[in-house]
Short mmCIF file of C-alpha atoms and ligand atoms in Angstrom, two decimals:
data_model
loop_
_atom_site.label_atom_id
_atom_site.label_comp_id
_atom_site.label_asym_id
_atom_site.label_seq_id
_atom_site.Cartn_x
_atom_site.Cartn_y
_atom_site.Cartn_z
CA MET A 1 -58.82 76.51 -20.42
CA ALA A 2 -62.15 76.87 -22.70
CA VAL A 3 -64.13 73.96 -22.97
CA THR A 4 -66.57 73.14 -25.99
CA ASP A 5 -67.82 70.21 -25.51
CA LYS A 6 -70.45 68.02 -28.23
CA ALA A 7 -73.06 69.80 -27.12
CA GLY A 8 -70.86 73.14 -28.56
CA TRP A 9 -71.17 74.84 -25.72
CA THR A 10 -67.79 76.48 -24.11
CA ALA A 11 -67.59 78.13 -20.53
CA ALA A 12 -63.91 78.51 -19.13
CA ILE A 13 -63.45 79.19 -15.12
CA ASP A 14 -61.10 82.55 -14.65
CA GLY A 15 -58.00 80.83 -12.48
CA ASP A 16 -56.73 84.62 -11.64
CA ARG A 17 -60.58 85.17 -10.44
CA LEU A 18 -60.52 82.49 -8.40
CA TRP A 19 -57.61 83.06 -7.28
CA ARG A 20 -57.33 86.27 -5.94
CA SER A 21 -60.98 84.91 -4.71
CA LEU A 22 -59.14 82.77 -2.47
CA MET A 23 -56.45 85.19 -1.34
CA ASP A 24 -59.58 88.04 -0.22
CA MET A 25 -60.90 85.73 1.81
CA ALA A 26 -57.68 83.82 3.49
CA ARG A 27 -56.74 87.80 4.79
CA ILE A 28 -60.06 87.20 6.78
CA GLY A 29 -58.33 85.37 9.68
CA ALA A 30 -54.89 85.28 8.38
CA THR A 31 -51.82 84.43 10.86
CA PRO A 32 -48.32 85.18 10.63
CA GLY A 33 -47.44 82.10 9.31
CA GLY A 34 -49.13 82.51 6.27
CA GLY A 35 -52.30 80.29 6.98
CA VAL A 36 -55.41 81.04 8.53
CA GLY A 37 -57.51 80.47 11.46
CA ARG A 38 -61.38 81.28 10.57
CA VAL A 39 -62.60 78.64 13.65
CA ALA A 40 -66.37 77.93 13.38
CA LEU A 41 -68.96 80.04 14.08
CA THR A 42 -66.39 83.18 15.95
CA ASP A 43 -66.24 86.60 14.48
CA LEU A 44 -64.10 85.50 11.80
CA ASP A 45 -66.08 82.74 10.32
CA LYS A 46 -68.90 85.66 9.99
CA ALA A 47 -66.69 87.82 8.65
CA GLY A 48 -65.67 84.91 5.76
CA ARG A 49 -69.57 84.08 5.74
CA ASP A 50 -70.81 87.74 5.23
CA LEU A 51 -67.57 88.07 2.23
CA PHE A 52 -69.10 84.96 0.45
CA VAL A 53 -72.47 85.85 0.88
CA SER A 54 -72.06 89.62 -0.52
CA TRP A 55 -70.09 87.23 -3.58
CA CYS A 56 -73.10 85.31 -4.15
CA LYS A 57 -75.36 87.76 -4.04
CA GLY A 58 -73.25 89.65 -6.33
CA ALA A 59 -73.12 86.75 -9.14
CA GLY A 60 -76.75 86.54 -9.01
CA LEU A 61 -77.47 83.70 -6.97
CA GLU A 62 -80.34 83.54 -4.09
CA VAL A 63 -78.98 82.99 -0.85
CA ARG A 64 -80.96 81.14 1.79
CA ILE A 65 -79.17 80.68 5.55
CA ASP A 66 -80.85 76.52 6.70
CA ARG A 67 -81.03 76.13 10.22
CA MET A 68 -77.77 74.78 10.80
CA GLY A 69 -76.56 78.04 9.24
CA ASN A 70 -75.43 76.01 6.08
CA ILE A 71 -74.99 79.13 3.20
CA ILE A 72 -76.84 77.94 -0.16
CA GLY A 73 -76.42 80.56 -3.14
CA ARG A 74 -78.79 79.29 -5.90
CA ARG A 75 -78.59 79.85 -9.56
CA ALA A 76 -81.89 79.35 -11.22
CA GLY A 77 -82.30 76.51 -13.91
CA ALA A 78 -84.78 76.40 -17.05
CA ASP A 79 -86.68 73.52 -15.45
CA ASP A 80 -86.13 75.31 -11.84
CA GLY A 81 -88.50 72.69 -10.19
CA ALA A 82 -85.88 69.94 -10.80
CA PRO A 83 -83.56 68.82 -8.17
CA PRO A 84 -80.51 70.98 -7.91
CA VAL A 85 -76.99 70.18 -8.78
CA VAL A 86 -75.15 70.85 -5.48
CA THR A 87 -71.66 71.80 -4.96
CA GLY A 88 -69.34 73.24 -1.54
CA SER A 89 -67.14 72.59 1.45
CA HIS A 90 -66.08 74.35 4.17
CA LEU A 91 -64.75 78.32 5.24
CA ASP A 92 -64.21 77.05 8.36
CA SER A 93 -60.58 76.38 9.14
CA GLN A 94 -58.48 74.87 11.92
CA PRO A 95 -56.54 76.87 13.98
CA LEU A 96 -53.57 77.29 12.41
CA GLY A 97 -54.82 76.07 9.20
CA GLY A 98 -54.41 76.77 5.49
CA ARG A 99 -55.66 78.88 3.11
CA PHE A 100 -56.92 76.32 0.66
CA ASP A 101 -58.49 73.14 2.74
CA GLY A 102 -62.23 73.69 2.64
CA ALA A 103 -61.92 77.31 0.79
CA TYR A 104 -60.98 76.35 -2.62
CA GLY A 105 -64.15 73.89 -2.51
CA VAL A 106 -67.01 76.40 -2.06
CA LEU A 107 -64.98 79.87 -4.16
CA ALA A 108 -64.37 77.42 -7.00
CA GLY A 109 -67.96 76.50 -6.89
CA LEU A 110 -68.49 80.55 -6.94
CA GLU A 111 -66.99 80.46 -10.32
CA VAL A 112 -68.08 78.09 -11.44
CA VAL A 113 -71.40 80.34 -11.52
CA ARG A 114 -69.34 83.25 -12.55
CA ALA A 115 -68.18 81.74 -15.62
CA LEU A 116 -71.25 80.54 -16.45
CA ASN A 117 -72.48 84.05 -16.11
CA ASP A 118 -69.98 85.41 -18.14
CA ALA A 119 -70.59 83.07 -20.93
CA GLY A 120 -74.79 83.18 -20.90
CA LEU A 121 -75.49 79.84 -19.85
CA VAL A 122 -78.41 78.78 -18.40
CA THR A 123 -78.58 75.37 -16.93
CA ARG A 124 -80.98 73.48 -17.09
CA ALA A 125 -81.98 72.04 -13.18
CA PRO A 126 -81.08 74.74 -10.88
CA LEU A 127 -77.09 74.62 -9.11
CA GLU A 128 -76.36 75.63 -5.81
CA ILE A 129 -73.29 76.00 -3.98
CA VAL A 130 -72.89 75.71 -0.34
CA ASN A 131 -70.55 76.57 2.61
CA TRP A 132 -71.01 73.44 5.25
CA THR A 133 -71.35 75.02 8.77
CA ASP A 134 -68.60 73.64 10.87
CA GLU A 135 -66.40 70.80 8.93
CA GLU A 136 -63.75 71.16 11.11
CA GLY A 137 -65.09 70.31 14.28
CA VAL A 138 -62.66 72.34 16.31
CA ARG A 139 -64.86 74.20 18.73
CA PHE A 140 -67.87 71.39 18.85
CA ALA A 141 -65.78 68.85 19.62
CA ALA A 142 -67.62 66.94 16.13
CA GLY A 143 -67.03 67.76 12.68
CA VAL A 144 -69.09 67.79 9.85
CA VAL A 145 -72.18 67.73 11.52
CA ALA A 146 -73.81 70.46 9.68
CA SER A 147 -74.28 68.18 6.34
CA GLY A 148 -74.69 65.56 8.87
CA VAL A 149 -77.76 67.15 9.83
CA TYR A 150 -78.53 67.62 6.35
CA ALA A 151 -78.11 64.18 5.46
CA GLY A 152 -80.38 63.47 8.21
CA ARG A 153 -77.50 61.35 9.56
CA PHE A 154 -78.09 63.22 13.06
CA ASP A 155 -80.72 65.41 14.35
CA LEU A 156 -81.43 68.94 14.09
CA ASP A 157 -81.32 69.16 17.94
CA TYR A 158 -78.87 67.44 18.10
CA GLY A 159 -76.90 69.98 15.85
CA LEU A 160 -77.95 72.51 17.44
CA ASN A 161 -77.61 71.64 21.14
CA LEU A 162 -73.33 70.52 20.35
CA ALA A 163 -71.59 72.18 23.24
CA ASP A 164 -68.27 73.78 23.31
CA ARG A 165 -65.53 72.58 24.58
CA GLU A 166 -65.77 74.72 27.39
CA GLY A 167 -69.03 73.64 27.91
CA THR A 168 -69.75 77.77 27.71
CA THR A 169 -72.20 78.09 24.90
CA THR A 170 -73.82 75.92 22.05
CA LEU A 171 -73.54 75.42 18.25
CA GLY A 172 -77.14 76.89 18.05
CA ARG A 173 -76.79 80.04 20.02
CA GLU A 174 -73.61 80.83 18.31
CA LEU A 175 -75.38 80.65 14.75
CA ALA A 176 -77.20 82.76 17.03
CA ARG A 177 -75.31 84.84 17.87
CA ILE A 178 -72.86 86.00 14.81
CA GLY A 179 -76.33 85.92 12.91
CA TYR A 180 -76.69 82.65 11.36
CA ASP A 181 -79.05 81.28 12.36
CA GLY A 182 -81.26 80.52 9.88
CA ASP A 183 -84.86 79.09 9.24
CA ALA A 184 -84.50 77.63 5.70
CA LEU A 185 -84.82 73.58 5.54
CA CYS A 186 -81.55 71.50 6.70
CA GLY A 187 -82.09 69.17 4.13
CA GLY A 188 -84.97 67.63 3.06
CA TYR A 189 -85.64 68.05 -0.46
CA PRO A 190 -83.88 65.66 -3.29
CA ILE A 191 -80.88 66.53 -5.20
CA ALA A 192 -79.51 65.49 -7.88
CA ALA A 193 -75.82 65.06 -7.80
CA PHE A 194 -73.32 66.61 -5.21
CA PHE A 195 -69.53 67.46 -6.69
CA GLU A 196 -67.08 69.25 -3.37
CA ALA A 197 -63.82 70.25 -5.05
CA HIS A 198 -60.86 70.39 -2.44
CA ILE A 199 -57.36 69.84 -2.18
CA GLU A 200 -55.72 66.58 -1.40
CA GLN A 201 -54.29 66.85 1.81
CA GLY A 202 -51.90 64.32 0.66
CA PRO A 203 -48.92 63.52 -1.54
CA VAL A 204 -50.00 61.26 -3.47
CA LEU A 205 -51.28 63.15 -6.82
CA GLU A 206 -48.49 65.22 -6.53
CA HIS A 207 -46.06 61.98 -6.27
CA GLU A 208 -47.85 60.37 -9.05
CA GLY A 209 -47.84 63.83 -11.56
CA ALA A 210 -51.34 64.05 -11.43
CA THR A 211 -53.33 67.15 -12.05
CA ILE A 212 -57.01 65.91 -10.78
CA GLY A 213 -57.95 63.13 -8.21
CA ALA A 214 -61.07 61.18 -9.17
CA VAL A 215 -62.13 60.11 -6.02
CA LEU A 216 -63.55 57.14 -5.57
CA GLY A 217 -64.72 56.71 -1.50
CA ALA A 218 -62.95 57.76 1.56
CA GLN A 219 -61.49 55.32 3.96
CA GLY A 220 -62.76 53.51 6.98
CA GLN A 221 -61.51 54.17 10.35
CA ARG A 222 -61.46 53.03 14.22
CA CYS A 223 -59.72 54.15 17.09
CA TYR A 224 -58.72 53.16 20.52
CA ALA A 225 -57.92 54.46 23.55
CA VAL A 226 -55.62 51.85 24.98
CA THR A 227 -54.72 51.92 29.24
CA VAL A 228 -51.84 49.98 30.05
CA THR A 229 -51.31 49.95 33.72
CA GLY A 230 -48.05 48.66 34.92
CA GLU A 231 -46.80 49.76 38.91
CA GLU A 232 -45.23 53.26 39.82
CA GLY A 233 -41.82 52.46 41.20
CA HIS A 234 -38.26 54.67 42.10
CA ALA A 235 -35.92 54.84 39.34
CA GLY A 236 -32.86 54.98 40.65
CA THR A 237 -34.02 51.44 43.21
CA LEU A 238 -36.10 49.48 41.17
CA PRO A 239 -33.97 46.88 39.63
CA MET A 240 -34.75 46.83 35.49
CA ALA A 241 -36.09 42.68 36.11
CA LEU A 242 -38.77 43.28 38.85
CA ARG A 243 -40.23 46.27 36.74
CA ARG A 244 -43.66 46.30 35.53
CA ASP A 245 -42.69 49.85 33.39
CA ALA A 246 -46.10 50.55 31.58
CA MET A 247 -44.23 53.13 29.47
CA VAL A 248 -42.36 50.45 28.04
CA GLY A 249 -45.18 47.97 27.44
CA ALA A 250 -47.11 51.04 25.54
CA ALA A 251 -43.78 51.80 23.34
CA ARG A 252 -43.22 48.51 22.27
CA MET A 253 -47.57 48.55 21.31
CA MET A 254 -46.50 51.44 19.33
CA ASP A 255 -43.61 49.64 17.82
CA GLY A 256 -45.23 46.58 17.00
CA LEU A 257 -48.52 48.34 15.76
CA ASN A 258 -45.89 50.32 13.33
CA ARG A 259 -44.92 47.19 11.72
CA LEU A 260 -47.69 45.60 11.41
CA ALA A 261 -49.23 48.16 8.83
CA PHE A 262 -46.53 47.36 6.86
CA GLU A 263 -47.81 43.45 6.50
CA PHE A 264 -50.98 44.48 4.50
CA GLU A 265 -51.23 45.96 0.90
CA PRO A 266 -52.33 48.45 -0.06
CA THR A 267 -51.25 50.09 3.64
CA PRO A 268 -53.08 50.78 5.88
CA VAL A 269 -52.10 54.02 8.28
CA ILE A 270 -52.22 53.88 11.88
CA THR A 271 -50.84 56.52 14.41
CA THR A 272 -51.14 57.21 17.77
CA GLY A 273 -51.05 60.94 18.22
CA HIS A 274 -51.79 60.85 21.87
CA VAL A 275 -50.10 59.71 24.96
CA GLN A 276 -50.49 60.67 28.57
CA VAL A 277 -48.25 59.26 31.36
CA ARG A 278 -48.57 58.71 34.92
CA PRO A 279 -47.58 60.39 36.77
CA ASN A 280 -45.23 62.16 34.24
CA SER A 281 -42.15 62.11 36.53
CA ARG A 282 -38.69 62.25 35.61
CA ASN A 283 -37.39 59.59 38.31
CA THR A 284 -40.57 57.78 38.27
CA VAL A 285 -41.28 54.05 36.73
CA PRO A 286 -44.39 55.31 34.86
CA GLY A 287 -47.32 53.11 36.09
CA ARG A 288 -49.73 54.28 33.39
CA VAL A 289 -49.93 55.25 30.13
CA VAL A 290 -52.93 56.37 28.00
CA PHE A 291 -52.69 55.90 24.49
CA SER A 292 -55.09 56.41 21.46
CA ILE A 293 -55.33 54.12 18.36
CA ASP A 294 -56.08 56.10 14.78
CA ALA A 295 -56.64 53.36 12.27
CA ARG A 296 -57.81 54.03 8.26
CA HIS A 297 -57.88 51.61 5.14
CA PRO A 298 -60.24 51.68 2.55
CA ASP A 299 -61.79 48.64 2.49
CA ASP A 300 -64.11 47.30 6.01
CA GLY A 301 -62.94 44.08 6.06
CA VAL A 302 -59.30 44.78 5.91
CA LEU A 303 -59.80 47.05 8.86
CA ALA A 304 -61.46 44.63 11.15
CA GLU A 305 -58.98 42.11 10.04
CA ILE A 306 -56.33 44.79 10.78
CA CYS A 307 -58.20 46.00 14.36
CA VAL A 308 -58.27 42.15 15.63
CA LYS A 309 -54.63 42.23 15.09
CA ALA A 310 -53.34 45.26 16.69
CA LEU A 311 -55.65 44.57 19.95
CA ASP A 312 -54.28 40.81 20.27
CA LEU A 313 -50.55 42.93 19.47
CA CYS A 314 -51.49 45.16 22.78
CA HIS A 315 -52.96 42.31 24.73
CA GLY A 316 -49.31 39.98 24.24
CA VAL A 317 -46.55 42.36 25.00
CA ALA A 318 -48.79 42.76 27.85
CA ALA A 319 -48.61 39.50 29.17
CA GLU A 320 -45.27 39.88 28.57
CA GLY A 321 -44.45 42.31 30.29
CA GLY A 322 -46.72 41.37 32.93
CA LEU A 323 -49.37 45.20 32.17
CA GLN A 324 -52.59 44.85 32.61
CA VAL A 325 -54.30 46.66 29.12
CA GLU A 326 -57.72 47.65 28.29
CA ILE A 327 -59.02 48.69 25.17
CA ALA A 328 -61.43 50.88 24.52
CA GLU A 329 -63.06 51.74 21.06
CA THR A 330 -63.41 55.11 21.37
CA SER A 331 -64.94 56.68 17.70
CA GLY A 332 -65.08 55.25 13.80
CA ARG A 333 -66.34 55.44 10.34
CA ASP A 334 -67.27 53.25 7.74
CA THR A 335 -65.88 53.61 4.15
CA VAL A 336 -67.20 55.67 1.68
CA THR A 337 -68.19 55.06 -1.97
CA PHE A 338 -68.89 57.37 -4.24
CA ASP A 339 -71.26 56.81 -7.05
CA PRO A 340 -69.84 54.98 -9.84
CA ASP A 341 -71.64 57.95 -12.51
CA CYS A 342 -70.14 60.53 -10.80
CA ILE A 343 -66.69 59.21 -10.19
CA GLU A 344 -66.27 58.90 -14.45
CA ALA A 345 -67.77 62.33 -14.72
CA VAL A 346 -64.85 63.66 -13.14
CA ARG A 347 -62.56 61.01 -15.21
CA ALA A 348 -64.21 62.18 -18.46
CA ALA A 349 -64.10 65.86 -17.47
CA ALA A 350 -60.09 65.50 -17.01
CA ALA A 351 -59.52 63.24 -20.14
CA ARG A 352 -61.43 65.67 -22.29
CA LEU A 353 -58.99 68.60 -20.77
CA GLY A 354 -56.02 66.65 -21.09
CA LEU A 355 -55.50 66.74 -17.54
CA ALA A 356 -53.59 63.87 -16.59
CA CYS A 357 -55.67 62.19 -13.57
CA ARG A 358 -55.73 59.22 -11.03
CA ASP A 359 -58.42 57.60 -8.86
CA VAL A 360 -57.32 58.00 -4.97
CA TYR A 361 -59.04 57.68 -1.92
CA SER A 362 -59.24 60.11 0.76
CA GLY A 363 -57.44 59.57 3.95
CA ALA A 364 -59.87 62.18 5.44
CA GLY A 365 -63.42 63.30 6.24
CA HIS A 366 -65.29 65.16 4.11
CA ASP A 367 -68.48 66.89 4.36
CA ALA A 368 -69.23 65.00 1.03
CA CYS A 369 -68.52 61.44 2.99
CA ASN A 370 -72.62 62.57 4.99
CA ILE A 371 -74.17 64.11 1.22
CA GLN A 372 -73.03 60.49 -0.55
CA ARG A 373 -75.55 59.14 1.55
CA ILE A 374 -78.74 60.80 0.00
CA ALA A 375 -77.53 61.49 -3.72
CA PRO A 376 -74.40 60.78 -5.90
CA THR A 377 -72.22 62.39 -5.11
CA GLY A 378 -68.60 62.56 -6.49
CA MET A 379 -64.71 64.88 -5.40
CA ILE A 380 -62.64 66.27 -6.79
CA PHE A 381 -59.16 66.11 -5.70
CA VAL A 382 -56.38 68.65 -6.85
CA PRO A 383 -52.24 68.29 -5.76
CA CYS A 384 -51.00 70.08 -2.38
CA LYS A 385 -47.54 70.79 -2.19
CA GLU A 386 -45.95 68.09 0.28
CA GLY A 387 -48.89 67.06 0.74
CA ILE A 388 -49.16 69.29 3.97
CA SER A 389 -52.34 70.19 5.36
CA HIS A 390 -54.03 70.99 8.56
CA ASN A 391 -50.62 73.59 8.49
CA GLU A 392 -50.51 76.80 7.93
CA ARG A 393 -47.64 75.87 5.10
CA GLU A 394 -50.83 74.67 2.89
CA ALA A 395 -50.20 75.13 -0.24
CA ALA A 396 -51.69 74.65 -3.70
CA ALA A 397 -50.18 75.65 -7.54
CA ALA A 398 -53.13 78.29 -9.07
CA GLY A 399 -52.47 76.14 -12.45
CA ASP A 400 -54.03 73.30 -10.79
CA LEU A 401 -56.95 74.93 -8.79
CA ALA A 402 -58.25 76.43 -11.98
CA ALA A 403 -57.93 73.21 -13.59
CA GLY A 404 -59.97 71.43 -10.91
CA CYS A 405 -62.34 74.34 -10.80
CA GLN A 406 -62.91 73.30 -14.41
CA VAL A 407 -63.58 70.18 -14.56
CA LEU A 408 -66.31 70.97 -10.82
CA LEU A 409 -67.96 73.12 -14.28
CA GLU A 410 -68.20 70.18 -16.53
CA VAL A 411 -69.39 68.05 -13.99
CA MET A 412 -72.36 69.98 -13.07
CA VAL A 413 -73.13 70.74 -16.25
CA ALA A 414 -72.98 67.80 -17.58
CA ARG A 415 -75.39 66.66 -14.26
CA ALA A 416 -77.60 69.45 -14.64
CA GLY A 417 -77.75 69.48 -18.12
CA LEU A 418 -78.31 73.52 -20.62
CA ALA A 419 -81.55 75.16 -21.57
ZN1 LIG B 1 -61.48 70.11 4.36
#
């Protein structure tokens, strides 16, 4: 897929080399189900990092590790004092994750450098390829922390002192243990632009037959814990009419929330994924149920309206059933809108390459959502099979991965300029 632009330069990424790199990386932490378990700051994460660093050095990059353990491979520019054009994603995964979530964005960046090396091209501004530490937030309960520190969203101390779920260690101590407690500055310097390539992790591109997603931004998210309290009772002796069954109330709320989603266009996603029942006994009427609500929508105003209706609905159901309900907001994040020029650059590159492209929103959070706070940012999505992700069965076509990588090369070179 060689491309010559108006200025006459040619550089083609090598799709086979990209695929081989992805498969070599996927061997580290390979799971029996064909996926990857390379949880952040484990020995497997260290092995993945070591491999990436060796590849960066092989491609002539200058490697530095910053205070949050982010690995940054830098390719000098002709004007090396200019702010770099940066790309990257994450090599850590879910415990039973896939081979492409995160790793694709890191290794696509590496392939861009390799392709420029092959073509003998030097950009005006330097290029940087980043592996962000602990995107997934599996062990330390908060994802995208290291890119958050880099972007000034979190303090360095907050990031390094995050405790693991067992409370036995911290992110900073684990970084030291695997030898990635670097001393380079974590952020704090200007960057020209940031682009992240990623599998879509949803079914829209595949469904619409598009190869490239120009990502407009990421949905806002609101999360709640709903506690429904009724009265426990004997399943055999308490007549139906006299019950205050917390489970029945919670089930009606969940059904109502599911219906509520379809009242809006575009349709939000509303999920209950976690339920606790007390006493959780086969022959006792449940006295208390705690369940989660996760609501997401690309418009903050609409999301706020959805949440008001959702909470009203829960209160209404509780009142009808003689139940008490308490609702606590547990987390949330506002909608993210990416930079219009970066979005347009992705569309334009796809058009030049003859690739079917459509605008999409990200349903998930990404490191790019942090970096957009400090620099013009865009994301490039490629399809994944059936939209399946955070799953060992996650799959993507080599041709689509190569196409997204070529788009990444084009947008980075366009931003950085050629010497
Ligand atoms: Zn990811």
